[in-house]
Structures are given as C-alpha cells and as structure tokens.
Amino acid sequence: MVVVGSFNGSRRRTPRRPVWIKTDTKNGKSQKSAGALGRDAAARLFSGPQTPTAIFCGNDQIAGGAFDTLREIGLVGPAVVAIVGFDNWDVMVLAARPQLTSIDVNLNGLRREAGDSVPEMIAEWRLSGVRRRPCSLVVRASSKP
C-alpha cells in the first residue's frame, strides 16, 4: 500500500508500514493542482519493477489524477490496483470510472457544528478541547476485487 498526499507533520504509524509519497509543497502549499500531483505520483509508483496493489490518496482529486495515469498505462481496475480517496466529494467519486471508494468525513455536519459553536466562542472568547467526529468508508468499485 502507498499513501499519496501532503501529510505535513504526520507521525502516525501503521502495522503494515505503508510507503509515503509526499507531494511537493513550498511553504506548506502545493505548486501543482491536486490532480497533477496524483498523476505524477502514480507515474513514479508504476515506473519501476515493484508496484503497489493499493493507493490511499490524501483527497479525491489526487485519486482522480492517479486514475488518469493508470488509465494511460492500461492499469485501471481494482483487480490491478485499489484506489481510495478522502473527502467523498460526489463530483469526483461518482464521475470516476470505476467509481471511487472514499472516506466520508461528513463535512456538512462539521460545518453545522462549527456554525453552532460561533455564539459560544463569542460569549467565552475561546473554545477549547478536541471534538471527535465520526467518519465512514464509502466502498465503491475502485477498491472491490
């Protein structure tokens, strides 16, 4: 498995130790579109003798770019390589062929919770603590063998 994205400061460890491909950034901001980053990363990943069986992308746009490169080299389909995105942005996940598996972080709920917090923040001048929000994996054809 390979993780593709801009994960600045991430120190998480996973049992299988995925390979990380950090996208090129300058001052924390990418100089390319997310789709271009995905295309470049997939081209690097599939240019050598060892290739991954799965790619986790930092967002759905990066995944779309990876799909583009895989399609160009004839490797589209979850039987060859599974792809998972992040955001569950319907414009990207439903238009992809095959449709993209993605992590849904419930951005509408997050926006609503942020808006509901404004009066409390105004009254207390600050809001502290960690708020955990549920997310889910929406499985589609890009990760099904």
Tab-separated table of C-alpha atoms in Angstrom:
chain	number	residue	atom	x	y	z
A	1	MET	CA	0.000	0.000	0.000
A	2	VAL	CA	1.151	3.514	-0.775
A	3	VAL	CA	-0.135	6.757	0.744
A	4	VAL	CA	-0.051	9.789	-1.565
A	5	GLY	CA	-0.650	13.288	-0.269
A	6	SER	CA	0.614	16.245	1.665
A	7	PHE	CA	0.676	14.997	5.240
A	8	ASN	CA	2.799	17.634	6.930
A	9	GLY	CA	3.898	16.638	10.398
A	10	SER	CA	2.155	13.271	10.418
A	11	ARG	CA	3.747	10.864	12.871
A	12	ARG	CA	1.197	8.071	12.726
A	13	ARG	CA	2.451	4.537	12.420
A	14	THR	CA	0.545	1.665	10.921
A	15	PRO	CA	1.175	-2.058	11.338
A	16	ARG	CA	1.972	-2.617	7.654
A	17	ARG	CA	4.227	0.398	7.264
A	18	PRO	CA	2.907	1.889	4.031
A	19	VAL	CA	5.232	3.786	1.750
A	20	TRP	CA	4.559	7.522	1.873
A	21	ILE	CA	4.902	9.737	-1.175
A	22	LYS	CA	4.693	13.300	-0.002
A	23	THR	CA	3.574	15.719	-2.618
A	24	ASP	CA	5.875	18.625	-3.445
A	25	THR	CA	4.987	21.668	-1.400
A	26	LYS	CA	6.507	25.076	-0.874
A	27	ASN	CA	5.662	26.874	2.365
A	28	GLY	CA	3.059	24.177	3.035
A	29	LYS	CA	1.222	24.859	-0.243
A	30	SER	CA	1.347	22.760	-3.359
A	31	GLN	CA	2.630	24.351	-6.538
A	32	LYS	CA	0.556	21.955	-8.683
A	33	SER	CA	-3.094	21.032	-8.864
A	34	ALA	CA	-4.149	18.025	-6.796
A	35	GLY	CA	-4.919	16.106	-9.981
A	36	ALA	CA	-1.412	16.774	-11.316
A	37	LEU	CA	0.073	15.581	-8.025
A	38	GLY	CA	-1.879	12.327	-8.322
A	39	ARG	CA	-0.787	11.854	-11.940
A	40	ASP	CA	2.881	12.448	-11.067
A	41	ALA	CA	2.781	10.159	-8.027
A	42	ALA	CA	1.162	7.301	-9.973
A	43	ALA	CA	3.714	7.692	-12.773
A	44	ARG	CA	6.553	7.371	-10.234
A	45	LEU	CA	4.916	4.437	-8.480
A	46	PHE	CA	4.417	2.442	-11.660
A	47	SER	CA	7.726	3.215	-13.371
A	48	GLY	CA	9.746	0.540	-11.579
A	49	PRO	CA	9.680	-3.223	-11.197
A	50	GLN	CA	7.772	-3.242	-7.898
A	51	THR	CA	4.318	-1.690	-7.963
A	52	PRO	CA	1.735	-1.259	-5.204
A	53	THR	CA	-1.555	-3.121	-5.037
A	54	ALA	CA	-3.303	-0.218	-3.287
A	55	ILE	CA	-3.049	3.576	-3.205
A	56	PHE	CA	-4.603	5.750	-0.487
A	57	CYS	CA	-4.825	9.370	-1.637
A	58	GLY	CA	-4.996	12.422	0.630
A	59	ASN	CA	-8.066	13.669	-1.237
A	60	ASP	CA	-10.390	12.647	-4.056
A	61	GLN	CA	-8.720	14.994	-6.556
A	62	ILE	CA	-5.341	13.317	-6.068
A	63	ALA	CA	-7.085	9.971	-6.596
A	64	GLY	CA	-8.612	11.281	-9.832
A	65	GLY	CA	-5.153	12.205	-11.085
A	66	ALA	CA	-3.810	8.767	-10.161
A	67	PHE	CA	-6.704	7.216	-12.115
A	68	ASP	CA	-5.695	9.278	-15.171
A	69	THR	CA	-2.147	7.916	-15.163
A	70	LEU	CA	-3.242	4.336	-14.522
A	71	ARG	CA	-5.698	4.579	-17.406
A	72	GLU	CA	-2.945	5.900	-19.707
A	73	ILE	CA	-0.695	2.926	-18.918
A	74	GLY	CA	-3.544	0.403	-19.071
A	75	LEU	CA	-3.778	-0.467	-15.383
A	76	VAL	CA	-7.293	0.655	-14.479
A	77	GLY	CA	-9.331	-1.625	-12.273
A	78	PRO	CA	-9.280	-2.751	-8.660
A	79	ALA	CA	-8.030	-6.204	-9.662
A	80	VAL	CA	-4.749	-4.479	-10.586
A	81	VAL	CA	-4.598	-1.665	-8.013
A	82	ALA	CA	-7.190	-0.482	-5.497
A	83	ILE	CA	-7.576	3.280	-5.024
A	84	VAL	CA	-9.162	5.056	-2.042
A	85	GLY	CA	-9.677	8.807	-1.768
A	86	PHE	CA	-10.558	11.123	1.105
A	87	ASP	CA	-13.448	13.640	1.336
A	88	ASN	CA	-16.145	11.688	-0.556
A	89	TRP	CA	-16.656	14.660	-2.860
A	90	ASP	CA	-19.516	13.450	-5.043
A	91	VAL	CA	-18.323	15.402	-8.086
A	92	MET	CA	-15.130	13.326	-8.067
A	93	VAL	CA	-16.179	9.953	-6.671
A	94	LEU	CA	-19.255	9.416	-8.827
A	95	ALA	CA	-17.654	10.675	-12.054
A	96	ALA	CA	-14.606	8.417	-11.697
A	97	ARG	CA	-14.535	5.175	-13.664
A	98	PRO	CA	-14.577	2.927	-11.768
A	99	GLN	CA	-16.379	4.928	-9.093
A	100	LEU	CA	-14.023	5.907	-6.275
A	101	THR	CA	-14.040	4.444	-2.776
A	102	SER	CA	-13.571	7.357	-0.370
A	103	ILE	CA	-13.532	8.276	3.301
A	104	ASP	CA	-16.521	10.462	4.147
A	105	VAL	CA	-15.704	12.872	6.971
A	106	ASN	CA	-19.232	14.331	7.000
A	107	LEU	CA	-18.211	17.866	6.080
A	108	ASN	CA	-21.821	19.100	6.247
A	109	GLY	CA	-22.027	18.018	9.882
A	110	LEU	CA	-18.662	19.622	10.589
A	111	ARG	CA	-19.812	22.913	9.042
A	112	ARG	CA	-23.030	22.824	11.042
A	113	GLU	CA	-21.137	22.130	14.282
A	114	ALA	CA	-18.698	24.964	13.542
A	115	GLY	CA	-21.577	27.368	12.910
A	116	ASP	CA	-23.330	26.280	16.094
A	117	SER	CA	-20.115	26.987	18.045
A	118	VAL	CA	-19.892	30.650	16.996
A	119	PRO	CA	-22.192	32.052	19.749
A	120	GLU	CA	-20.304	30.043	22.379
A	121	MET	CA	-16.973	31.300	21.042
A	122	ILE	CA	-18.209	34.897	21.082
A	123	ALA	CA	-19.516	34.601	24.648
A	124	GLU	CA	-16.424	32.885	26.046
A	125	TRP	CA	-13.831	34.323	23.661
A	126	ARG	CA	-12.359	30.898	23.144
A	127	LEU	CA	-13.404	27.345	22.690
A	128	SER	CA	-11.062	24.603	23.768
A	129	GLY	CA	-10.876	20.864	23.654
A	130	VAL	CA	-10.886	18.218	20.992
A	131	ARG	CA	-14.061	17.361	19.166
A	132	ARG	CA	-14.165	13.968	17.588
A	133	ARG	CA	-16.435	13.385	14.612
A	134	PRO	CA	-17.417	10.082	13.080
A	135	CYS	CA	-16.347	9.244	9.557
A	136	SER	CA	-17.015	6.281	7.307
A	137	LEU	CA	-15.506	4.409	4.398
A	138	VAL	CA	-17.848	4.530	1.398
A	139	VAL	CA	-16.887	1.466	-0.616
A	140	ARG	CA	-17.278	1.693	-4.372
A	141	ALA	CA	-15.864	-0.159	-7.365
A	142	SER	CA	-12.314	1.287	-7.172
A	143	SER	CA	-11.447	-0.982	-4.242
A	144	LYS	CA	-13.507	-4.096	-4.925
A	145	PRO	CA	-11.599	-7.043	-6.435
